[in-house]
XYZ file of C-alpha atoms in Angstrom:
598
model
C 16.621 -35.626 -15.769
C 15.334 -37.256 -19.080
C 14.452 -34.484 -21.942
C 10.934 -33.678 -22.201
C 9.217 -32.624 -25.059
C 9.158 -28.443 -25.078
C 6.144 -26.838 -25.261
C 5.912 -25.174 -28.577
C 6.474 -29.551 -29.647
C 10.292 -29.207 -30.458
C 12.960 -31.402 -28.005
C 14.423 -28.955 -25.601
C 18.051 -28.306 -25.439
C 19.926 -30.806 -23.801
C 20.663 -28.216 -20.890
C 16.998 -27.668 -20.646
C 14.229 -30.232 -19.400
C 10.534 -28.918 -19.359
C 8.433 -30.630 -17.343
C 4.587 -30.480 -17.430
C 2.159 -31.229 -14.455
C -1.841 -30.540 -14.619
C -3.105 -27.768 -12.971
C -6.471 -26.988 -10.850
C -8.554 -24.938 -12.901
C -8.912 -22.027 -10.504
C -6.375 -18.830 -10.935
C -3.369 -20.139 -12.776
C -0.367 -18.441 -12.654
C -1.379 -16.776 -16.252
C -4.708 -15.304 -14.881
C -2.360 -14.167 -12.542
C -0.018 -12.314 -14.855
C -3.141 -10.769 -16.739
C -4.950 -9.317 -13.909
C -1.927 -8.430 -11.275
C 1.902 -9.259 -12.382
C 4.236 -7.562 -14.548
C 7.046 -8.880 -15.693
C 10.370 -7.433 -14.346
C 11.839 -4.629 -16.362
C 15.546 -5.990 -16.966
C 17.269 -2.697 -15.798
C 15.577 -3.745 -12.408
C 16.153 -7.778 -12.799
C 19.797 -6.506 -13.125
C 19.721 -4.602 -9.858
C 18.138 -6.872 -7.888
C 20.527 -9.842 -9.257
C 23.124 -8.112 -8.043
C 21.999 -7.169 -5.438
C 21.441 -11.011 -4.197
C 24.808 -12.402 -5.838
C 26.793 -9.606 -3.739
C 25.004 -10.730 -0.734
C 25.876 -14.933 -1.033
C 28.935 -15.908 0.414
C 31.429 -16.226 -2.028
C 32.306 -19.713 -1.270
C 28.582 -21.155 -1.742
C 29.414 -20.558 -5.573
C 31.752 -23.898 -4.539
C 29.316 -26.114 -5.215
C 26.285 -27.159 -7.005
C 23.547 -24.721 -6.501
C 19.851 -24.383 -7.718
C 18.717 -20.642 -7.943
C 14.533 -20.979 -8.695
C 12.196 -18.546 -9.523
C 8.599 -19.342 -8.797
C 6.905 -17.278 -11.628
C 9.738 -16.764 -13.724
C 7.959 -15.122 -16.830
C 10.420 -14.263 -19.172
C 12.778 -15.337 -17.415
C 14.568 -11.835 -17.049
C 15.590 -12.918 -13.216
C 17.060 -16.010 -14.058
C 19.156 -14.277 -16.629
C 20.076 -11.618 -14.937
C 21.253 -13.602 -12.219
C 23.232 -15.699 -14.013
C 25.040 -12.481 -15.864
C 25.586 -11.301 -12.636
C 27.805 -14.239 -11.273
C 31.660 -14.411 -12.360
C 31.796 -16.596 -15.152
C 34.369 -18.460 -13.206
C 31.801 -19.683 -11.151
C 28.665 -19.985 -13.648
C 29.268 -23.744 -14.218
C 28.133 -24.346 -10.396
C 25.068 -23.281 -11.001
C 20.962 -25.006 -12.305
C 18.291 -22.275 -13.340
C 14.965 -23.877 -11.916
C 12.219 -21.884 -13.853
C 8.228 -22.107 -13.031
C 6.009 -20.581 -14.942
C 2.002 -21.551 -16.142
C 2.415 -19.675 -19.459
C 3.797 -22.021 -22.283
C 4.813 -19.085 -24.173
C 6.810 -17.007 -21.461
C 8.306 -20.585 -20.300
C 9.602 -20.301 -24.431
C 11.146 -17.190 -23.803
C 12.952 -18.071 -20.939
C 14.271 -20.855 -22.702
C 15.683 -18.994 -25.683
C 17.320 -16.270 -23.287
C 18.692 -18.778 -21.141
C 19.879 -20.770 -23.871
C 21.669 -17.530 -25.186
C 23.844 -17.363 -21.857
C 24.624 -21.069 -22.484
C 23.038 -21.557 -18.310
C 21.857 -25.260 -17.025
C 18.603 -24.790 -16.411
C 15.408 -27.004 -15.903
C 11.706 -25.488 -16.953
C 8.765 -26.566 -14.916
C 5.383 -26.231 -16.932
C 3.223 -25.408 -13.493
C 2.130 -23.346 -11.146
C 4.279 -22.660 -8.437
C 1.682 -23.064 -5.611
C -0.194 -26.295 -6.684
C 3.002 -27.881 -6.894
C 4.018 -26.619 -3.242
C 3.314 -28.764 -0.176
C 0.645 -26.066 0.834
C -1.821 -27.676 -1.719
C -0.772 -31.187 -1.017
C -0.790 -31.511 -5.138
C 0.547 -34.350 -5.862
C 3.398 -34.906 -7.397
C 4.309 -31.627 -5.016
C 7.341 -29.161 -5.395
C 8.662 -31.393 -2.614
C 8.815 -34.228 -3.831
C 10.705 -32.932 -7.009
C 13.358 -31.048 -4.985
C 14.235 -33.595 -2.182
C 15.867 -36.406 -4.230
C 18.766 -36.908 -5.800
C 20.116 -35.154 -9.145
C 21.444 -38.559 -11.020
C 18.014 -39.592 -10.777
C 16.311 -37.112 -12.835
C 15.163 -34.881 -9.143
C 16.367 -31.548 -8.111
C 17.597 -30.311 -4.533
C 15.594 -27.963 -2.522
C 17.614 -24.281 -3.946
C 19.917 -22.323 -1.759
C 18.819 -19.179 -3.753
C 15.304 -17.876 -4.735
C 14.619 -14.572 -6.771
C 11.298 -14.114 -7.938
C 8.899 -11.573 -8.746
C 5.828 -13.246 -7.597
C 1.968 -12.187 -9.120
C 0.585 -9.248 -6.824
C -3.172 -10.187 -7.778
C -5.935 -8.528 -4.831
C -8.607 -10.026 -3.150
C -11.284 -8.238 -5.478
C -9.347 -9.828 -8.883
C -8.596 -13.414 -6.770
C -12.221 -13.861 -6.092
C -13.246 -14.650 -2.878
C -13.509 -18.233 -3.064
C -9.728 -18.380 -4.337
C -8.633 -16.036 -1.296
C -10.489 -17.669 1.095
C -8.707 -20.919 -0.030
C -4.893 -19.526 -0.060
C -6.203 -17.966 3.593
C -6.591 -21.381 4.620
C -4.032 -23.583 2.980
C -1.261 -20.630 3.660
C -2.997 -19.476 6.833
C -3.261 -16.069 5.941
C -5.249 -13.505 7.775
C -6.992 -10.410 6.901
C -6.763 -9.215 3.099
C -5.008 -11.679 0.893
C -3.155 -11.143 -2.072
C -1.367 -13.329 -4.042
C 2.092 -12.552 -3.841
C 1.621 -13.707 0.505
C 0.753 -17.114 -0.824
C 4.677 -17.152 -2.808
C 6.006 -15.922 0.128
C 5.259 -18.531 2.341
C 5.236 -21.354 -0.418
C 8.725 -19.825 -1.476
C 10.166 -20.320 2.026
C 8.370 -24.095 2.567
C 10.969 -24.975 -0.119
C 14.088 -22.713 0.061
C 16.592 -24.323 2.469
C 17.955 -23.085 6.013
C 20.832 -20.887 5.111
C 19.320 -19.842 1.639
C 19.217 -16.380 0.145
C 15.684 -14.494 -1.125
C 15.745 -12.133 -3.358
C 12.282 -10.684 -4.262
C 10.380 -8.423 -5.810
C 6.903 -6.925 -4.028
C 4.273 -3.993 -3.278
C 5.710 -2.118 -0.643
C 2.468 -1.702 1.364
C 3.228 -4.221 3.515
C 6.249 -1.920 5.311
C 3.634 0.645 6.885
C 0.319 -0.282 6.805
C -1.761 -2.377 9.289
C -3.159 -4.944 6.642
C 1.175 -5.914 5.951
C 1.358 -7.051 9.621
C 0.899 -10.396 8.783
C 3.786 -9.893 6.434
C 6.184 -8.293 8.597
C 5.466 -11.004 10.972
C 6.012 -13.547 8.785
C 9.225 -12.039 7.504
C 10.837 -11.643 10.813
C 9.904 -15.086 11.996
C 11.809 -16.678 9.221
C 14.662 -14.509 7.930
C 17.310 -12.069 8.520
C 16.617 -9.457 6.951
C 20.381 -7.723 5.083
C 18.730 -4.990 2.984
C 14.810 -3.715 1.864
C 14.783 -1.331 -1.301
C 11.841 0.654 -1.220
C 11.776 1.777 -5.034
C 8.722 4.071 -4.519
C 7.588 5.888 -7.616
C 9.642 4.904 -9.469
C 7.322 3.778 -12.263
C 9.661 1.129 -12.609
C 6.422 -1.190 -13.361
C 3.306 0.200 -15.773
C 0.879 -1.114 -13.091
C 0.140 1.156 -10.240
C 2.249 -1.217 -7.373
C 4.636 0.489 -5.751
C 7.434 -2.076 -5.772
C 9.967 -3.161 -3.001
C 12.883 -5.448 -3.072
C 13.741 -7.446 -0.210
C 17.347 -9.023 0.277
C 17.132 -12.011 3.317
C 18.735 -15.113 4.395
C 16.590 -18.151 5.385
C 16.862 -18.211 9.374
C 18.168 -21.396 10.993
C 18.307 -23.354 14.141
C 22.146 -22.329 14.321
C 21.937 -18.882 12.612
C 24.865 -16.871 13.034
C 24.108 -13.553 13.734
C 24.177 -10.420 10.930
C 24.662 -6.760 11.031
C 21.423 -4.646 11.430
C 19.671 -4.544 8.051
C 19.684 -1.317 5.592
C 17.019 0.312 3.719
C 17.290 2.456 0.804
C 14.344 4.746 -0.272
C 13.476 6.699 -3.468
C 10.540 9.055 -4.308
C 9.986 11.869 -6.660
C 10.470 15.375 -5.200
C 7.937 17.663 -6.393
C 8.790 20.602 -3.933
C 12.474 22.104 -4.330
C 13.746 23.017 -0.654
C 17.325 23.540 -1.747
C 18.527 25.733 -5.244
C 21.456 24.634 -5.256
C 22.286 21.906 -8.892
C 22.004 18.606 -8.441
C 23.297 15.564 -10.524
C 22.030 14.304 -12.985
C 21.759 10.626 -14.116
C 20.497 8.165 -16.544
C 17.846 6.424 -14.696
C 16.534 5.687 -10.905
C 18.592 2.809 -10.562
C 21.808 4.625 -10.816
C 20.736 7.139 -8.284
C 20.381 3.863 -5.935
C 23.546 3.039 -7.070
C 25.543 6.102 -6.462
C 25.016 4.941 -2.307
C 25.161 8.517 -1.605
C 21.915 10.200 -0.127
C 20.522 13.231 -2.131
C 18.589 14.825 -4.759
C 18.913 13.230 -8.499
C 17.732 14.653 -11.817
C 16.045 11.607 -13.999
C 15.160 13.123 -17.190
C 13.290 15.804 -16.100
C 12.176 14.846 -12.610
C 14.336 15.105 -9.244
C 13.842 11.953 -7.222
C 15.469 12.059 -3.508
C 17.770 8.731 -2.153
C 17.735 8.521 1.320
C 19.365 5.254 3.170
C 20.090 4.253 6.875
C 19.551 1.459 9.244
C 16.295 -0.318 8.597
C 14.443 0.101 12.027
C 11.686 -2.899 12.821
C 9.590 -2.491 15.319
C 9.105 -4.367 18.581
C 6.068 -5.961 17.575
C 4.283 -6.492 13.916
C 1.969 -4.113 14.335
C 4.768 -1.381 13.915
C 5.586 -0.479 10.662
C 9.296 -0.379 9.640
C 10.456 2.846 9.659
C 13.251 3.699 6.717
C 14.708 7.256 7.796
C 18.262 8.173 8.231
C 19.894 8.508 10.837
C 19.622 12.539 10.870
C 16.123 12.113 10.012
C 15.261 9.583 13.197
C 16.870 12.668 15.137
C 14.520 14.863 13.966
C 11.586 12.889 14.333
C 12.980 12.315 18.123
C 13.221 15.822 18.463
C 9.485 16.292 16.984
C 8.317 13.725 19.568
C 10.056 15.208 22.573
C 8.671 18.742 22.099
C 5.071 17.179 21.279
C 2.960 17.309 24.528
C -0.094 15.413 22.884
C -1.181 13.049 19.781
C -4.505 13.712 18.139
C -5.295 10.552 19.041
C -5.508 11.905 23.048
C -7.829 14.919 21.953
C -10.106 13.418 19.657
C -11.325 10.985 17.385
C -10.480 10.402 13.473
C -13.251 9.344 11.481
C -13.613 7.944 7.981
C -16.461 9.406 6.116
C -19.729 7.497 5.119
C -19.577 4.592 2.875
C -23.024 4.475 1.049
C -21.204 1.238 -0.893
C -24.125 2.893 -3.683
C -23.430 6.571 -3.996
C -25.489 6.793 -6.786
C -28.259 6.187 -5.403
C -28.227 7.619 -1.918
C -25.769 11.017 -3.345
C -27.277 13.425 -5.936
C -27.193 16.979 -6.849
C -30.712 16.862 -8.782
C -33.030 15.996 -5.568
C -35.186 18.868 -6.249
C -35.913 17.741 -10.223
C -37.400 14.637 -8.930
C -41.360 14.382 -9.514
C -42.670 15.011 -5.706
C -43.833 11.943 -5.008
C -40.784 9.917 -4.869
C -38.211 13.353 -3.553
C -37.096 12.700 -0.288
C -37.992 14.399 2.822
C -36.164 17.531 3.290
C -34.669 16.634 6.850
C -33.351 13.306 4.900
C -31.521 15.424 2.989
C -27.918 16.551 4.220
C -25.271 18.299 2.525
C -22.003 15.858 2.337
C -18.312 17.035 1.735
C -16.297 14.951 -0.326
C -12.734 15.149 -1.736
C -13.290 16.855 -4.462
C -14.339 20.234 -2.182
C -11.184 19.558 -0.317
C -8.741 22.472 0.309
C -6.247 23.844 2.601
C -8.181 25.427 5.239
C -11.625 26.095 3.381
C -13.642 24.170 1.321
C -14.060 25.364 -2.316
C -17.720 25.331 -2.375
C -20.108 27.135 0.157
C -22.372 24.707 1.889
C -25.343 25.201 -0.260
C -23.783 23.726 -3.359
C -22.202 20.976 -1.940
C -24.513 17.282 -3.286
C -26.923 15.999 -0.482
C -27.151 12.726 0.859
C -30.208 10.621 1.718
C -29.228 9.786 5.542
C -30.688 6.775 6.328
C -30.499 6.987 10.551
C -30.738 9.233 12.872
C -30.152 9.352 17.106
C -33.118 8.512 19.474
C -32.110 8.308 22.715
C -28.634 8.416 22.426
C -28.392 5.584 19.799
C -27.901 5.318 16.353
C -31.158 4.108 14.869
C -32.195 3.454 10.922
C -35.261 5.558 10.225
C -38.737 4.091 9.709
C -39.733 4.582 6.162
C -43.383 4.285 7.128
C -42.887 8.127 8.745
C -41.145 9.122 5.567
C -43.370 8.116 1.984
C -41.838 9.830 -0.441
C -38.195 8.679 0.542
C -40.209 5.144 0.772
C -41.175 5.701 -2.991
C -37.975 6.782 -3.824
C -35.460 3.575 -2.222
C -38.263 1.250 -3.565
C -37.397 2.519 -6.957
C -33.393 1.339 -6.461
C -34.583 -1.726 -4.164
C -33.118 -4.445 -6.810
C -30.091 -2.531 -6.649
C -29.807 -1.881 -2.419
C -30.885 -5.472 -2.213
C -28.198 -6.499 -4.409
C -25.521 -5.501 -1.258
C -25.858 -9.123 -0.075
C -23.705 -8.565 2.994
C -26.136 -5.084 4.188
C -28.553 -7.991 4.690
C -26.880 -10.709 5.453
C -25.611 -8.904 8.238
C -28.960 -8.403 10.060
C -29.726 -4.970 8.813
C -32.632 -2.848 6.825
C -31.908 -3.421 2.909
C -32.429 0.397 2.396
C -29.615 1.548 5.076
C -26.416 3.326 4.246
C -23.386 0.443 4.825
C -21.362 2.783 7.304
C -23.411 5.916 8.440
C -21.546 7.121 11.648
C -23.145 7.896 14.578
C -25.218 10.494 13.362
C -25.046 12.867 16.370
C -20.994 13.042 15.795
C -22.026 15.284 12.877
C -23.567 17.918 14.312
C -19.820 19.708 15.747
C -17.974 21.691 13.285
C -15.036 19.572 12.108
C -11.734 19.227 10.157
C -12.084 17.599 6.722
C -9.269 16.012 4.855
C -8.910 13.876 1.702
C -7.942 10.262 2.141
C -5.559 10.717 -0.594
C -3.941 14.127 -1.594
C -0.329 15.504 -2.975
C -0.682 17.918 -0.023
C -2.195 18.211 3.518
C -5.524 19.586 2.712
C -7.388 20.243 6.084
C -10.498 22.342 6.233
C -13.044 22.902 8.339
C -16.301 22.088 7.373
C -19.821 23.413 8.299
C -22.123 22.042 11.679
C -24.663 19.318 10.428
C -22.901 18.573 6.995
C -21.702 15.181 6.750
C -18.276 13.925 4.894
C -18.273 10.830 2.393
C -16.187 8.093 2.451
C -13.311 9.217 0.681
C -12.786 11.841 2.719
C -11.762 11.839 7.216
C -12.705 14.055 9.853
C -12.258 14.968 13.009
C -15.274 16.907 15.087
C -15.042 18.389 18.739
C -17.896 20.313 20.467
C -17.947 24.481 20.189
C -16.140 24.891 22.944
C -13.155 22.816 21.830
C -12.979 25.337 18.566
C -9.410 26.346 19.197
C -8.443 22.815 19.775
C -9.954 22.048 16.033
C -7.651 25.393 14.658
C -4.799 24.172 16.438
C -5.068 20.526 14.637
C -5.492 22.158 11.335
C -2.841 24.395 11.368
C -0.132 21.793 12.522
C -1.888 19.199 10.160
C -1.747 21.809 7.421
C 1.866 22.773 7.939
C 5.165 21.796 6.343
C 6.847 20.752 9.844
C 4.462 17.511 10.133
C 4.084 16.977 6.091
C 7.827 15.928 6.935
C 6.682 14.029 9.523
C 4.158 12.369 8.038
C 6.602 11.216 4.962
C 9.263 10.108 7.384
C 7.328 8.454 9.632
C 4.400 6.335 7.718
C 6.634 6.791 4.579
C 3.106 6.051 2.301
C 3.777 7.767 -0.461
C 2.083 6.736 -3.852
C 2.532 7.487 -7.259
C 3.397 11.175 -8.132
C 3.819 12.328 -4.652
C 0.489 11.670 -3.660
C 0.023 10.441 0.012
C -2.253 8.752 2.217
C -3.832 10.499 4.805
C -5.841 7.419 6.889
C -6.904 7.318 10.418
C -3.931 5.099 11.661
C -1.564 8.106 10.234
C -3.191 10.990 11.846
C -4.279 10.514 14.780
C -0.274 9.945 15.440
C 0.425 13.464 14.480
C 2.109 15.404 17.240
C 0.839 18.628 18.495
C 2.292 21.415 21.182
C 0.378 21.967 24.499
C -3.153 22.457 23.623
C -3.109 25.646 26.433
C 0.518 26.565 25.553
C 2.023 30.025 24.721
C 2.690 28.138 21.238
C -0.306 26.843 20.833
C -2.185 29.886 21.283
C -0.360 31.734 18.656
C -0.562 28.931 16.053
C -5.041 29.283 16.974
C -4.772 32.999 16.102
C -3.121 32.600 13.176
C -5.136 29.791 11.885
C -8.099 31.930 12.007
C -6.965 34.386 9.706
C -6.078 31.679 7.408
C -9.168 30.734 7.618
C -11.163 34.160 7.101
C -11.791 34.676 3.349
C -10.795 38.269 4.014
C -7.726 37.022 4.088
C -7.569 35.160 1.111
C -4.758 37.316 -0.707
C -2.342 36.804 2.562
C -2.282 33.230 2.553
C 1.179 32.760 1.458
C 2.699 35.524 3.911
C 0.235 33.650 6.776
C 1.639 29.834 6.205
C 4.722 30.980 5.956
C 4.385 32.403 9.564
C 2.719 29.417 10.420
C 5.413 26.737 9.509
C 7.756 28.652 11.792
C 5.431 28.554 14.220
C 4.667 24.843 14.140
C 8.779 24.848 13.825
C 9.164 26.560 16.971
C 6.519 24.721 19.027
C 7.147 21.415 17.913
C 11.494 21.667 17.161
C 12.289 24.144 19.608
């Protein structure tokens, strides 16, 4: 390849050739970097180098070999890779760099120049030049020809740390075009796009070593992922790094170690996981050992408690388990763990999910406006009628087993429907003036949620209400996101905002409702829950989402067990029990224990 002039004007190297292509002006791979990406710490470019290198045949390092990486940054991954090859078999090997920012492709330069490595800089972004876009010329057409004449081969080896840039930050007229030219469904985010362009051009047979969020392993939106994944690799090993805090933005990171599937693919051992999350409840006393960082508690291969500094972070490992169908969500447990769960599952007589229904809360999608606490200073003619007003639960009342806040201090909402005839209905403003008065005075700002409108309804009504007879039952409250299980039960007629679930069932189901909030509440399924859905966040917080619960296992609802576990739950939830709380879930994880592990 001739030697193209390098981007800060000076004549690369020559083991370097930049080359510069134009580039749409929509969401380069810089505005990508700003808004979503961070480069890759090198403690964790080392890892995941070797990591891939101990995965490739030995042999491939026989002959000439192109190892890209799609966003390269820095170029931390392409040096670390190259460190992390015997030096024996270094001269084998090209370094194909892409990266949009002139400055980063610099300082990839200058380290890869420092490890003496072949390498050729592309001045692009990675998906216009792909054959998704049709760009022309595309990142085909540069890899398919022949070296002598200045072209590149399509790479046996990829490890990249693509952008991880949301919908919201994308803009929709950026994800709606990777959703067509990548045929992505459902939420897209940036990184999908590199996975799929990233496999267009890495060979049958090739290795993939990448950095990504982990939320595609468990959650319903990452089926597309999972899907796609399966379909086109075999998967050796998936690092869930947790949090870590390995990166400064809040994406919890995953690496994924595969091998390009092929017509003739031979077949491969079952692939591993490795897990690691802070601890921030201490079952055991007994010391545990101490090391220098996260990555050498991966490292150790052992499963176990590790002290980083001064947090404990627990390894676990096993045999990656993927489910039957993409809709699953891989489950990372070891093998003791699985038997646990499997015991859990055979003792269970019931989900949630057969007993009732798991709600999200309202989503006003202007909570300013419809959610105050200062209804009653507003000059009478434009405060809402006093049926409009409800009281509304929200996570910041949320507790274990009683809200924090009686009823009458909780902020009210103006409800927007109500139920004739069985059927959810938005109220007529002309029976209610003041309220009238009052949404007229936010109107530019209701009529400013495009899609409330655009989607056939009233500009004034709440986004998603409910049915608005469901909230007459009591119910079980619980925070979408939370450190611990915080179920409560909140009052008849109150209604719960959007960051918030519940779960209502008539008065005569009230021992039903107990029983689900003392096994939600208790230790026995917050082990479940982790093991299972594994949706941890940063510092031990967890999701608790509709998908999640309603899987939750419970004992025979008219059980021996189950009976017990009610009558304890309602002392728990007497306030003149208050000062026994401790003694009472105590009793009530052994209960849940007993019911649910025999």
């Amino acid at each position: 390849m001739k030697e193209a002039q390098a981007t800060n004007g000076s004549i690369a190297a020559p083991n370097v050739s930049i080359m510069s292509f134009p580039k749409q002006a929509t969401c380069k791979a810089t505005e990508a970097k700003r808004t979503g990406s961070h480069f890759t710490p090198p403690r964790l470019a080392d890892f995941v180098a070797r990591k891939l290198v101990t995965a490739i045949p030995p042999a491939m390092f026989n002959q000439p070999l192109e190892v890209l990486d799609p966003s390269c940054g820095g170029g931390e991954l392409l040096r670390a890779f190259i460190e992390a090859v015997p030096r024996e078999d270094r001269d084998t090997i090209t370094l194909i760099g892409v990266e949009d920012n002139t400055n980063s492709l610099a300082e990839t330069r200058r380290r890869l120049e420092e490890d003496h490595a072949k390498h050729i800089l592309l001045h692009a972004d990675f998906l216009e030049l792909s054959s998704g876009f049709g760009f022309s010329p595309t990142f085909d057409s540069l890899l398919n020809g022949e070296r002598e004449n200045g072209q590149l081969h399509s790479p046996l080896i990829i490890i990249a740390n693509p952008p991880y840039v949301r919908t919201q930050v994308l803009g929709s007229e950026r994800a709606q075009q990777l959703a067509s030219k990548f045929k992505l469904k459902g939420r897209v985010d940036l990184y999908q796009a590199f996975l799929i362009a990233m496999t267009d051009v890495l060979q049958e047979n090739g290795f993939l070593g990448v950095i990504t969020s982990n939320r595609f392993l468990t959650t319903k939106s990452g089926q597309t992922v999972r899907a796609f994944l399966n379909e086109q690799y075999d998967l050796l090993e998936v690092i869930d790094l947790g949090d870590t805090k390995l990166f400064s933005a809040a994406v919890l990171p995953a690496v994924i170690i595969a091998k390009k599937k092929s017509a003739r693919s031979d077949s491969i051992a079952p692939p591993r996981f490795t897990k690691i999350y802070e601890r921030l409840e201490r079952v055991a006393q007994e010391p545990v050992t101490a090391l220098p960082s996260v990555i050498d508690a991966i490292e150790t291969g052992q499963n176990g408690d590790f002290a980083v500094g001064a947090k404990i972070f627990q390894v676990s490992s096993g045999p990656l388990v993927v489910g039957a169908t993409a809709n699953e969500p891989w489950r990372m447990i070891s093998i003791d763990e699985a038997k646990w769960v499997a015991l859990v599952d055979r003792h269970s007589k019931v989900r949630i999910a057969d007993v009732a229904k798991v709600r999200v809360g309202i989503k006003t999608t202007a909570d300013p406006v419809y959610i105050r606490d200062d209804w009653d200073d507003l000059p009478k003619d434009i405060r809402p009628e006093s049926d409009l007003l409800r009281p509304i639960y929200t996570h910041f009342e949320a507790n274990r087993w009683r809200a924090n806040k009686p009823v009458s201090q909780l902020k009210r909402i103006l409800y927007t429907h109500e139920s004739s005839s069985g059927k959810r209905e938005v109220i007529d403003l002309a029976q209610y003036p003041k309220a009238k008065n009052y949404l007229e005075s936010h109107r530019a700002i209701l009529e400013g949620r495009k899609y409330v409108i655009e989607s056939g309804r009233q500009w004034y009504e709440i986004w998603v209400p409910q049915e608005p007879a469901a909230w007459l039952p009591p119910k079980v409250i619980f925070p979408d996101i939370s450190v611990e299980p915080r179920f409560f039960i909140g009052e008849p007629h109150a209604l719960v905002n959007g960051d918030c679930y519940w779960i209502a069932l008539d008065s005569g189901q009230l021992d039903l409702l107990y029983l689900i909030q003392g096994v939600a509440n208790s230790d026995v399924m917050a082990r479940y829950h982790d093991l299972v859905f594994n949706n941890k966040l940063y510092s031990g917080r967890r999701r608790f989402i509709t998908q999640y619960v309603e899987r939750y296992p419970l004992p025979d609802p008219a059980g021996t067990s189950a009976r017990t576990i009610v009558e304890l739950v309602k002392k728990l939830n007497d306030p003149h029990c208050e000062s026994r709380h401790a003694q009472l879930e105590d009793e009530l994880d052994a209960l849940v224990a007993h019911a649910l592990t025999g």
